[in-house]
Structures are given as structure tokens and as C-alpha cells.
CSV table of C-alpha atoms and ligand atoms in Angstrom, one decimal:
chain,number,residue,atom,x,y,z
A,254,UNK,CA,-17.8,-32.2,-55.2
A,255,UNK,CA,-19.6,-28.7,-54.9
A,256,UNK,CA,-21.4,-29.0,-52.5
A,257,UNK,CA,-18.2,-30.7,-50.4
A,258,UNK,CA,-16.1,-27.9,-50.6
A,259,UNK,CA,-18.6,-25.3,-49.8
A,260,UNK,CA,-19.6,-27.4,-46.4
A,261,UNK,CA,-15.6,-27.7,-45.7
A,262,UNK,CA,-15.4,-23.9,-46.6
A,263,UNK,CA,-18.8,-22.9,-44.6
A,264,UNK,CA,-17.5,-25.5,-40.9
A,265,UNK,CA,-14.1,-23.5,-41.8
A,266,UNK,CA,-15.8,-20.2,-41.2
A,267,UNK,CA,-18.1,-21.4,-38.3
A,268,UNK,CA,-15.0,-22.5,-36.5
A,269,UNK,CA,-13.2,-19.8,-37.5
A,270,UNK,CA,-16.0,-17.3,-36.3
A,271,UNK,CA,-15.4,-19.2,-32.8
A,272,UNK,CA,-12.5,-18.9,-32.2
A,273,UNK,CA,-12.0,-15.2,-32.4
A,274,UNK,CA,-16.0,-14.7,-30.8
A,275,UNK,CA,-15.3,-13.2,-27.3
A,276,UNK,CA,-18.0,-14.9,-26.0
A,277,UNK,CA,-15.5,-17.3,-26.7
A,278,UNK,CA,-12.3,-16.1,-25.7
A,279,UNK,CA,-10.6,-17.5,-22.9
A,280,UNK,CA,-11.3,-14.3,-19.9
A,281,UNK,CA,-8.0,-11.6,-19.4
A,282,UNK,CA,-6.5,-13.1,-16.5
A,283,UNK,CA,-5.4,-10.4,-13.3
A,284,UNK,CA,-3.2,-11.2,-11.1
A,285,UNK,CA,-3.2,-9.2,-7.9
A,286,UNK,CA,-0.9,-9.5,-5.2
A,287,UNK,CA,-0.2,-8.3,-1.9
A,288,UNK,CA,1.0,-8.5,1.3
A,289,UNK,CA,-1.6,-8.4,4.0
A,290,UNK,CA,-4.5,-10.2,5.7
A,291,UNK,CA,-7.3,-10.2,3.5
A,292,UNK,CA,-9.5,-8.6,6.4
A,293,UNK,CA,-7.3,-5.2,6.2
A,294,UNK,CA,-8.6,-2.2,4.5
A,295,UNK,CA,-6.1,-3.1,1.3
A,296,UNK,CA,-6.8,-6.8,1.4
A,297,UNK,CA,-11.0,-5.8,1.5
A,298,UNK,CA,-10.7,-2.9,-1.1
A,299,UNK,CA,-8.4,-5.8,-3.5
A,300,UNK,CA,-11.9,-8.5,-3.0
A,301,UNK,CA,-14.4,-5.4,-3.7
A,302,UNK,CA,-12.0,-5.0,-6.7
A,303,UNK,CA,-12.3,-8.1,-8.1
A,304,UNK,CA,-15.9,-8.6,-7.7
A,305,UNK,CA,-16.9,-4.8,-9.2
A,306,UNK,CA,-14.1,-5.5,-12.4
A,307,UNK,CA,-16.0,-9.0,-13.4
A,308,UNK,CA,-18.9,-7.9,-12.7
A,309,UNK,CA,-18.7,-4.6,-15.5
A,310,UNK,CA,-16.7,-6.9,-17.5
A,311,UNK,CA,-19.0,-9.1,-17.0
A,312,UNK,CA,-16.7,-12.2,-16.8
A,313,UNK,CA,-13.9,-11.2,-20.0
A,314,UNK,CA,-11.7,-10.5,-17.1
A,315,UNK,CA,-10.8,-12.5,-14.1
A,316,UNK,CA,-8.8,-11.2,-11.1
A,317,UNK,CA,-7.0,-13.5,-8.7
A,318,UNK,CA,-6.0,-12.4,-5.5
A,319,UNK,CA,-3.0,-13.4,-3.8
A,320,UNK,CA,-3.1,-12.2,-0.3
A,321,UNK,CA,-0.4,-12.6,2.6
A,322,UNK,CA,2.7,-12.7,0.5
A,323,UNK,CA,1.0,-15.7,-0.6
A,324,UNK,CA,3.0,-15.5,-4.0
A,325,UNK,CA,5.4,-12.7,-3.4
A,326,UNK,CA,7.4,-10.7,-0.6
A,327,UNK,CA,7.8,-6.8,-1.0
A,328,UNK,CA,10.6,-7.0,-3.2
A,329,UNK,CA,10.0,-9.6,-5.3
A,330,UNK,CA,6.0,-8.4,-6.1
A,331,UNK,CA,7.4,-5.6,-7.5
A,332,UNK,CA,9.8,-7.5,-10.1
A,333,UNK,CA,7.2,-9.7,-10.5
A,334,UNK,CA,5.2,-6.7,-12.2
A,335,UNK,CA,7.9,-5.4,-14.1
A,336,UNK,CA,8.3,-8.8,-16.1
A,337,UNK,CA,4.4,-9.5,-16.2
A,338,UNK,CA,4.4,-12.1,-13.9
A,339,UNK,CA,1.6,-10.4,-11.8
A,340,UNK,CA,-0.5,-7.6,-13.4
A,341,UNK,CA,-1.6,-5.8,-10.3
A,342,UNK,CA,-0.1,-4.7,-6.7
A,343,UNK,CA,-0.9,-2.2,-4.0
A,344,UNK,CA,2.6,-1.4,-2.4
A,345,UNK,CA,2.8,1.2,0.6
A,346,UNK,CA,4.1,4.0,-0.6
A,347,UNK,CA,7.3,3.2,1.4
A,348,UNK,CA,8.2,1.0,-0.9
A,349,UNK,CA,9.2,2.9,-4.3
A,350,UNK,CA,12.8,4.0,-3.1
A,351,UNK,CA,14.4,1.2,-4.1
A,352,UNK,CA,12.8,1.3,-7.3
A,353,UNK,CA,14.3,4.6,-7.9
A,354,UNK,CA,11.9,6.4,-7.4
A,355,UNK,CA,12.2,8.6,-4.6
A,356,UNK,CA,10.1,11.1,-4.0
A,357,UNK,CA,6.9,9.0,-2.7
A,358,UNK,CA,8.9,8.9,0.6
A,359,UNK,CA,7.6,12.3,1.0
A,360,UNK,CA,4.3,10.0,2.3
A,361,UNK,CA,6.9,9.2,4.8
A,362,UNK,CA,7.9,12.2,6.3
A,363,UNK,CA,7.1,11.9,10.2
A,364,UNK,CA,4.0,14.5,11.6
A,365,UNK,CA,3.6,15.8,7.6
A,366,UNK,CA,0.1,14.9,7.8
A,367,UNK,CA,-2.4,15.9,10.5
A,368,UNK,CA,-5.4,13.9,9.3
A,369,UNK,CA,-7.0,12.2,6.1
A,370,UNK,CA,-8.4,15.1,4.5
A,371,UNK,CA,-5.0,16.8,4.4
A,372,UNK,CA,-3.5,13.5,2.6
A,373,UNK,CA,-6.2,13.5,0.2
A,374,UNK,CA,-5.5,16.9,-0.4
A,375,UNK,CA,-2.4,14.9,-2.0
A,376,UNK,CA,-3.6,12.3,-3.4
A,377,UNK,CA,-6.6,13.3,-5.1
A,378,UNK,CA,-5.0,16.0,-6.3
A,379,UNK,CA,-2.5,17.3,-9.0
A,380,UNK,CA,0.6,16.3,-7.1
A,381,UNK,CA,-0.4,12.3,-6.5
A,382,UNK,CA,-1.0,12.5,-10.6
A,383,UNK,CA,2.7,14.0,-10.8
A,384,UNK,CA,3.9,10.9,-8.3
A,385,UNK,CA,2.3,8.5,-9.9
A,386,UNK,CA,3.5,9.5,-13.7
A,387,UNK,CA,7.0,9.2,-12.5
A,388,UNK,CA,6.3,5.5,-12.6
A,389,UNK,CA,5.8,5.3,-16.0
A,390,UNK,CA,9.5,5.2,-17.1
A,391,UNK,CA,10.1,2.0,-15.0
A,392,UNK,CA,7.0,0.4,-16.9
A,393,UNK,CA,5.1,0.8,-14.4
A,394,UNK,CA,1.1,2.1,-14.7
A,395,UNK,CA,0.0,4.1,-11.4
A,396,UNK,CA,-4.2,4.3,-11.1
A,397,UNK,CA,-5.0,5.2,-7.7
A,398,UNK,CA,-4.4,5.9,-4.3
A,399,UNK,CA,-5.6,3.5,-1.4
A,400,UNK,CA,-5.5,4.3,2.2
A,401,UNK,CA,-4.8,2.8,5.5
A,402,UNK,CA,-3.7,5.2,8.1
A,403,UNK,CA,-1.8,6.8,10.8
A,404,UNK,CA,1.2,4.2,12.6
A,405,UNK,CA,2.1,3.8,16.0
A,406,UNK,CA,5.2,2.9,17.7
A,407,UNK,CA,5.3,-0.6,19.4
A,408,UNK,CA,7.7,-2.7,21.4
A,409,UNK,CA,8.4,-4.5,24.4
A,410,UNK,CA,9.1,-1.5,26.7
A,411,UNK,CA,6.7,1.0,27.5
A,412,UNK,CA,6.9,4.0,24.8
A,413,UNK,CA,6.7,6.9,26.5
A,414,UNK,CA,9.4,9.6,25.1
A,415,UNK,CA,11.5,9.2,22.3
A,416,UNK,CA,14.2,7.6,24.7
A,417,UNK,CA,12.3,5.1,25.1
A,418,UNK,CA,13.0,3.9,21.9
A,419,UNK,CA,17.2,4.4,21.6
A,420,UNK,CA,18.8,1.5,20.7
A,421,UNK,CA,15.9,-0.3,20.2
A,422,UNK,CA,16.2,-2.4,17.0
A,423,UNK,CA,12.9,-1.2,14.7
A,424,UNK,CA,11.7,-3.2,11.5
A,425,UNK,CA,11.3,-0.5,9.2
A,426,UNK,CA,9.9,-0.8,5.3
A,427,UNK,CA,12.8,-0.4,2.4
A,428,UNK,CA,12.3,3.7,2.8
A,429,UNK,CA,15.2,5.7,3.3
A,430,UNK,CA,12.9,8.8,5.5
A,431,UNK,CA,11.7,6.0,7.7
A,432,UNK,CA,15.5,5.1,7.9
A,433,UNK,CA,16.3,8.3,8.9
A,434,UNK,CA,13.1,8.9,11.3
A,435,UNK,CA,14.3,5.9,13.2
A,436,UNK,CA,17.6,7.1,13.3
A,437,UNK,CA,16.3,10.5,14.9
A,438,UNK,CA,15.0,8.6,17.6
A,439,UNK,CA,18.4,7.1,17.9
A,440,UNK,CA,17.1,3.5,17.5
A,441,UNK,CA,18.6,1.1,14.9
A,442,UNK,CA,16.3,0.4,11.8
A,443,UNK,CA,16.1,-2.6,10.2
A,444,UNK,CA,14.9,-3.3,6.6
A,445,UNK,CA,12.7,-6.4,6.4
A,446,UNK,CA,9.7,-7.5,4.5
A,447,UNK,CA,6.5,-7.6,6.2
A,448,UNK,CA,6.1,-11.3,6.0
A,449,UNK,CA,8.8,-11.7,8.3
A,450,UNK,CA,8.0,-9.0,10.8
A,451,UNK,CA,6.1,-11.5,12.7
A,452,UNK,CA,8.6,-13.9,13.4
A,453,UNK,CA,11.4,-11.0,14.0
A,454,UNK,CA,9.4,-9.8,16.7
A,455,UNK,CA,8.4,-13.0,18.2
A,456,UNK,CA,12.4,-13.9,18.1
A,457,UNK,CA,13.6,-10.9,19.1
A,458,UNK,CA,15.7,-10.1,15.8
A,459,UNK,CA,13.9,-6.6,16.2
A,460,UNK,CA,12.6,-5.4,19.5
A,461,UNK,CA,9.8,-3.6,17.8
A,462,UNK,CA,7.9,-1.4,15.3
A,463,UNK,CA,5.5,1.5,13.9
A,464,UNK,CA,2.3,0.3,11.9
A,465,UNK,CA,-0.7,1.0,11.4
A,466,UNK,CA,-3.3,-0.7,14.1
A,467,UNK,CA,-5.0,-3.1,10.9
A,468,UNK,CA,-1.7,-4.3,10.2
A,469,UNK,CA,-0.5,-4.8,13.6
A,470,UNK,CA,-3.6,-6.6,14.4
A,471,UNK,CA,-4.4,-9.0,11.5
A,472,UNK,CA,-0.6,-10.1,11.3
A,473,UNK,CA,-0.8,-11.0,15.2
A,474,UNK,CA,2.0,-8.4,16.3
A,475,UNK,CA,-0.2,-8.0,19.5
A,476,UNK,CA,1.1,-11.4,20.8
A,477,UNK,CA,4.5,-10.4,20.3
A,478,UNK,CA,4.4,-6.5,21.6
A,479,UNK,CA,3.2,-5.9,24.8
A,480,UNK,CA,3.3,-1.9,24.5
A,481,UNK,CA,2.0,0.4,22.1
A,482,UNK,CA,1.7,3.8,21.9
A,483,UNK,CA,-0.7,6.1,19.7
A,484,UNK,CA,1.9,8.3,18.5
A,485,UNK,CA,0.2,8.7,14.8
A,486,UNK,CA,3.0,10.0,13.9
A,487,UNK,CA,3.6,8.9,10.1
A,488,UNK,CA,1.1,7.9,7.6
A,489,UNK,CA,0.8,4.4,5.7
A,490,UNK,CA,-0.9,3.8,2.4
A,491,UNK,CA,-0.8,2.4,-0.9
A,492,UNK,CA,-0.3,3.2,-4.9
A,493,UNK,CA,-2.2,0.2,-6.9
A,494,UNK,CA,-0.2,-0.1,-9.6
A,495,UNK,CA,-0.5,-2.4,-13.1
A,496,UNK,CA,2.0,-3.3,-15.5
A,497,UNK,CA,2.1,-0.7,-18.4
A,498,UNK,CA,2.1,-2.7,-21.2
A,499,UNK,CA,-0.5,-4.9,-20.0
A,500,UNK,CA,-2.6,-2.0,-19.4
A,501,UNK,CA,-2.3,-0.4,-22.6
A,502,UNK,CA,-2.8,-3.3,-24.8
A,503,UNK,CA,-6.2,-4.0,-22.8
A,504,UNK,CA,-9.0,-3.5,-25.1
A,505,UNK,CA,-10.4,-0.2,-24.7
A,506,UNK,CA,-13.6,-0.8,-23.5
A,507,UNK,CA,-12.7,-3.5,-21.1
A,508,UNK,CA,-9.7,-0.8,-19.9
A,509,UNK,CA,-12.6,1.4,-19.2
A,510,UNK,CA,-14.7,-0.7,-17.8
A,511,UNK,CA,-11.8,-1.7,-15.3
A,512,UNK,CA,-11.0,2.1,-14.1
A,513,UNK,CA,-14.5,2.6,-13.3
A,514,UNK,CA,-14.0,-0.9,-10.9
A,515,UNK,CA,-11.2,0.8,-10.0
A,516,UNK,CA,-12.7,3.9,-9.1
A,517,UNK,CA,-15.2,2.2,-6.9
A,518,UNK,CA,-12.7,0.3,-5.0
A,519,UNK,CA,-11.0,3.1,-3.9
A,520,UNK,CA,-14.2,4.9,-3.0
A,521,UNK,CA,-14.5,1.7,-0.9
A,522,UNK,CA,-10.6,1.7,0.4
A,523,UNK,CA,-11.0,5.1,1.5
A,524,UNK,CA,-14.2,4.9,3.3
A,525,UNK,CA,-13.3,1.7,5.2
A,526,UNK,CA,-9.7,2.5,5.9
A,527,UNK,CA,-10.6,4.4,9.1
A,528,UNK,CA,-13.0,2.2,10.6
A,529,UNK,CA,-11.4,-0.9,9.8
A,530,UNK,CA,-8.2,0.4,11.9
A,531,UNK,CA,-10.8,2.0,14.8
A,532,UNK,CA,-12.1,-1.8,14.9
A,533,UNK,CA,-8.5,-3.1,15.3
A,534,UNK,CA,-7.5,-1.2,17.9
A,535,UNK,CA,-10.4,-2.3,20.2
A,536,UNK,CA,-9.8,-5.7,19.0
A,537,UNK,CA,-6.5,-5.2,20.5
A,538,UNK,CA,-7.1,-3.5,24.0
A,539,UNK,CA,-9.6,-6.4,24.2
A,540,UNK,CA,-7.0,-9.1,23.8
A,541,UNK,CA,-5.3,-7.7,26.4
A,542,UNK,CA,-2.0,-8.3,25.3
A,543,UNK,CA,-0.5,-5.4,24.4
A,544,UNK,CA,-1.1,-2.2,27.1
A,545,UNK,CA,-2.1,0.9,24.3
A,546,UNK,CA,-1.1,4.0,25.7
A,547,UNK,CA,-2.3,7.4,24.1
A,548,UNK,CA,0.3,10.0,24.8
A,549,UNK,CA,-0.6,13.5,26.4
A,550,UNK,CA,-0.7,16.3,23.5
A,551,UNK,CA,2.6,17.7,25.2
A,552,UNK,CA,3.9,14.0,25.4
A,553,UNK,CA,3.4,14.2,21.2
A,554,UNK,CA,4.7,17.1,21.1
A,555,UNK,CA,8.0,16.0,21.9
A,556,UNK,CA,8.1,13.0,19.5
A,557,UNK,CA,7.0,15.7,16.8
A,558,UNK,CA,10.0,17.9,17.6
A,559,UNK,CA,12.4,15.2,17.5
A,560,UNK,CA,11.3,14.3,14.2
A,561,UNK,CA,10.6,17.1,12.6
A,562,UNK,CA,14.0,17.8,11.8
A,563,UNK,CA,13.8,14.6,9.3
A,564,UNK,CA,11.8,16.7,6.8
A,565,UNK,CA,15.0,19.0,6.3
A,566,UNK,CA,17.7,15.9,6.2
A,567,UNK,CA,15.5,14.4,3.3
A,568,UNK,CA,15.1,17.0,1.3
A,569,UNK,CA,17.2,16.1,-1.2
A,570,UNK,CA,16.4,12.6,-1.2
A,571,UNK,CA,13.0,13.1,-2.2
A,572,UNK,CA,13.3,16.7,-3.8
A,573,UNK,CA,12.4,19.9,-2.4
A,574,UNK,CA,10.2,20.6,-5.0
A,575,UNK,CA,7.8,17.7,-4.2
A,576,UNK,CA,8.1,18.5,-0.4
A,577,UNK,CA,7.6,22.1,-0.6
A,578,UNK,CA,4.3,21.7,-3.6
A,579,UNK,CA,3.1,19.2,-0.5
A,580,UNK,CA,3.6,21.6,2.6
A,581,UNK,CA,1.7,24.4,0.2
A,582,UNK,CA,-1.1,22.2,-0.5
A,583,UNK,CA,-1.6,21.2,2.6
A,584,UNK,CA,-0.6,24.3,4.6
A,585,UNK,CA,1.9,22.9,6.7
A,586,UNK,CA,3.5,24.7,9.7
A,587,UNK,CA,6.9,23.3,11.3
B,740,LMR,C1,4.6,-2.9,5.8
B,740,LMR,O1,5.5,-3.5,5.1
B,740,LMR,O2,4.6,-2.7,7.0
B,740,LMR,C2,3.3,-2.5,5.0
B,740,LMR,O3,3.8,-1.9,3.8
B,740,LMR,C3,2.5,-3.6,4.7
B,740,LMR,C4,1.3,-3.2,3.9
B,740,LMR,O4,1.3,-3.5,2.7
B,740,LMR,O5,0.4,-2.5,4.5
């Protein structure tokens, strides 16, 4: 009788044991999703993420990546993080308005940056921590900044001036500067998600667009636009954001473990972003169906002077404050 209970009592604690061993433990599931081709500098820096997070955690974390608004549009990833639904997203900065907050449109602002190094002067820097911590009340976790790059104006009509564009119907992300850019061209925005953009164009719901060449390339556009013009004028990248909660109840050394991953993969974002949309672009002039024009610096010019002015009717919309830190940092003349 002894000896039966002990050997109950010893299986009891072997099982026991097993079940809370991590070797074990069923692996911390990440869900990642976003909204472009998977051979864009986001959708490559989301793979190198995954495989650098398992690897250092080696295997108690697994991430899944939904690409192509495989799983969600714009809008709906973003709810889908709040409730815990998906655990990880890299939205373009364009897309925080309607979240409330604001002031990442200041990303947005047309001709604010001249080149990478003046963004990163923003984002790895003290003001992109400020940005991102004014996620944190909607439950929201920022941990880095990913790039892509500089848009372009595109549509069916040659792009020459400004003009060119008026009363033009433009897809535009949910931002409220971009809203306003396009409205200082005096053509008619129009919000839609990027999974649709293809289609709009292709029907002619919208007569064109502004994107970065990666995006405009790996989602076809060039089949659907025969003119684009290398205006550069607005920048395009990403926050990656993770659900708070689910952040914070990660077990420390797998949370570390994951922002060293983390860290890597935007190392790897940042130094592909450029080359991936240099690549694109030649992809593009080589299909032959779209003629790239790059305007003259005095062509620019006047595209720069008709949007300027949105820097001043936004101000309050994204706070003065925020634009004004940004302009020091970065030593920006109107
Ligand atoms: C867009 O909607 O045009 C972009 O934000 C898509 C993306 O994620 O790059």
C-alpha cells in the first residue's frame, strides 16, 4: 500500500514537473501582420524578424507572418492589436491619426525631410522615443522605427507641375497632412486601404497616387499608371508596434531576447530600405509601362513651394511643439 502511493505520488510529480518544464511548454505564439509584398523592405525586415527572434529564443517563441493584408486591411490590423488578436504590426506612420494620435503625421509633412540621415535624426533619436510613448495610453507598445523611403506622384497624365495634378482623384493613406497636401495641389484625396489601391487605379475610382517606388512596384501599380514622376517629396515608413499587455507579461528574458531580434531587424530594415526601392525603380523603367520622369531642381522647386505651406495649416493638428523640436533637430529651412 506504501509503496503504491509513493509511485502515484512520485508519476504525480513527474507529470507535474512536465507540464510546467518549458522545454515543454507549448512556444509564445507572434502574430505579425502587415500590408505589403513580402519582397518590400517591411515585408523582408518582418522574415529577418522572425527568423533572428526564434533563433535567440531558440524556438519558445514562434512568429507568423501575415503579409498582403492576408489577415487584415489598415484599419482593421490595428483593432486587431488592440484586442490581442495579432501581437505585432508595422503601420506607416500615416496611419496613427485615426487612432488619435496625431502627431506622427508630422512624418507626413511634404519636403520636411531632405534625406535618410535627417529622418533618422528623428527617429533614432529622443523625439521618435517621445512619438512612440504617446502610444502607450491606447495599449499600444512602440519598439522601433523601420524605413522605406521617399514617394513619388503617379497617374495617368504626365506629372509635370502641380497642375498637373488638379482634380485629379489621389488614394491617399487615413492621414489628415496627406489630406491637406493633396488638397494644396488642388486634387481630390481619397482615403482607401492599400489593398484596394490596385484595383481603384486599375478602375479608375482614383486616377492616381504618391508611393514609394517598392510599394508601387511589388503591388503592380506600374500596369495601372503610365506616368510617374520622382518628386520625393514626402517620406513613407513604419512604427512596429506590439500589444502592451502582451509585451509586458512576456517573460523577461524571452522580452530581451526579442528586442535584441528586434534591434537586428531594423538594422536590416534600414540598410535595405534604400536599395530595395533603387532596385524597384529600374524594375519599373524596364517594364516599360509606366514613363518615370525626374523633374528639373527648378521643376521641384515649385512642387516644394506649393506644399510648403501645409506645414503651417497643420500645425495644430499635429502640435507645434512636435513640428518645431523636428525642424530644430533637423535644421530645417522653409
Ligand atoms: C500605404 O498604405 O500606401 C502604405 O502605408 C503601405 C505600407 O504599409 O507601406
Amino acid at each position: 500500500m506504501f509503496q503504491t502511493v509513493t509511485k502515484v505520488l512520485a508519476t504525480l510529480t513527474i507529470s507535474t514537473a512536465l507540464l510546467v518544464s518549458p522545454a515543454f511548454a507549448e512556444p509564445i505564439s507572434i502574430k505579425f501582420s502587415h500590408v505589403v509584398a513580402v519582397d518590400t523592405p517591411k515585408g523582408q525586415a518582418a522574415e529577418f524578424f522572425k527568423k533572428r527572434a526564434e533563433e535567440l529564443t531558440q524556438g519558445k517563441v514562434k512568429v507568423e507572418v501575415y503579409p498582403n493584408s492576408q489577415l487584415y486591411k489598415d484599419k482593421e490590423e490595428m483593432e486587431a492589436l488592440q484586442i490581442g488578436a495579432v501581437q505585432m504590426l508595422a503601420p506607416s506612420l500615416a496611419k496613427f491619426g485615426p487612432l488619435g494620435v496625431k502627431d506622427f503625421e508630422v512624418f507626413d509633412l511634404p519636403f520636411i525631410f531632405n534625406s535618410y540621415d535627417d529622418l533618422h535624426k528623428i527617429t533614432k533619436g529622443e523625439i521618435g522615443q517621445k512619438l512612440l510613448a504617446k502610444l502607450e495610453p491606447k495599449g499600444i507598445k512602440g519598439l522601433a522605427y523601420w524605413d522605406n523611403g521617399f514617394k513619388s506622384f503617379s497617374a495617368n497624365t504626365p506629372i509635370k507641375t502641380p497642375g498637373d495634378l488638379k482634380g485629379k482623384k489621389l488614394r491617399i493613406q487615413s492621414s489628415k497632412v496627406l489630406e491637406a497636401q493633396m488638397q494644396a495641389l488642388k486634387a481630390i484625396p481619397q482615403t482607401m486601404a492599400f489593398s484596394e489601391v490596385y484595383q481603384a487605379l486599375q478602375t479608375g475610382v482614383v486616377d492616381g497616387t504618391e508611393n514609394p517606388i517598392s510599394n508601387f512596384y511589388t503591388q503592380k501599380m506600374h500596369e495601372v499608371q503610365k506616368y510617374m514622376t520622382i518628386t520625393d517629396h514626402g517620406y513613407l515608413g513604419y512604427a512596429v508596434i506590439v500589444n502592451k499587455k502582451f509585451w509586458e507579461e512576456l517573460p523577461a528574458d524571452v522580452r530581451t531576447q526579442l528586442e535584441t531580434a528586434m534591434v537586428d531587424a531594423t538594422d536590416y530594415a534600414n540598410k535595405i530600405a534604400k536599395d530595395k526601392n533603387d532596385q524597384d525603380l529600374a524594375a519599373v523603367k524596364a517594364s516599360g509601362k509606366t514613363e518615370v520622369t525626374v523633374p528639373t531642381p527648378e521643376e521641384r522647386a515649385v512642387f516644394r513651394a506649393t506644399l510648403i505651406p501645409v506645414h503651417e495649416k497643420m500645425a495644430n493638428r499635429i502640435g507645434k511643439e512636435t513640428i518645431d523640436a523636428v525642424y530644430q533637430a533637423i535644421d530645417f529651412k522653409k
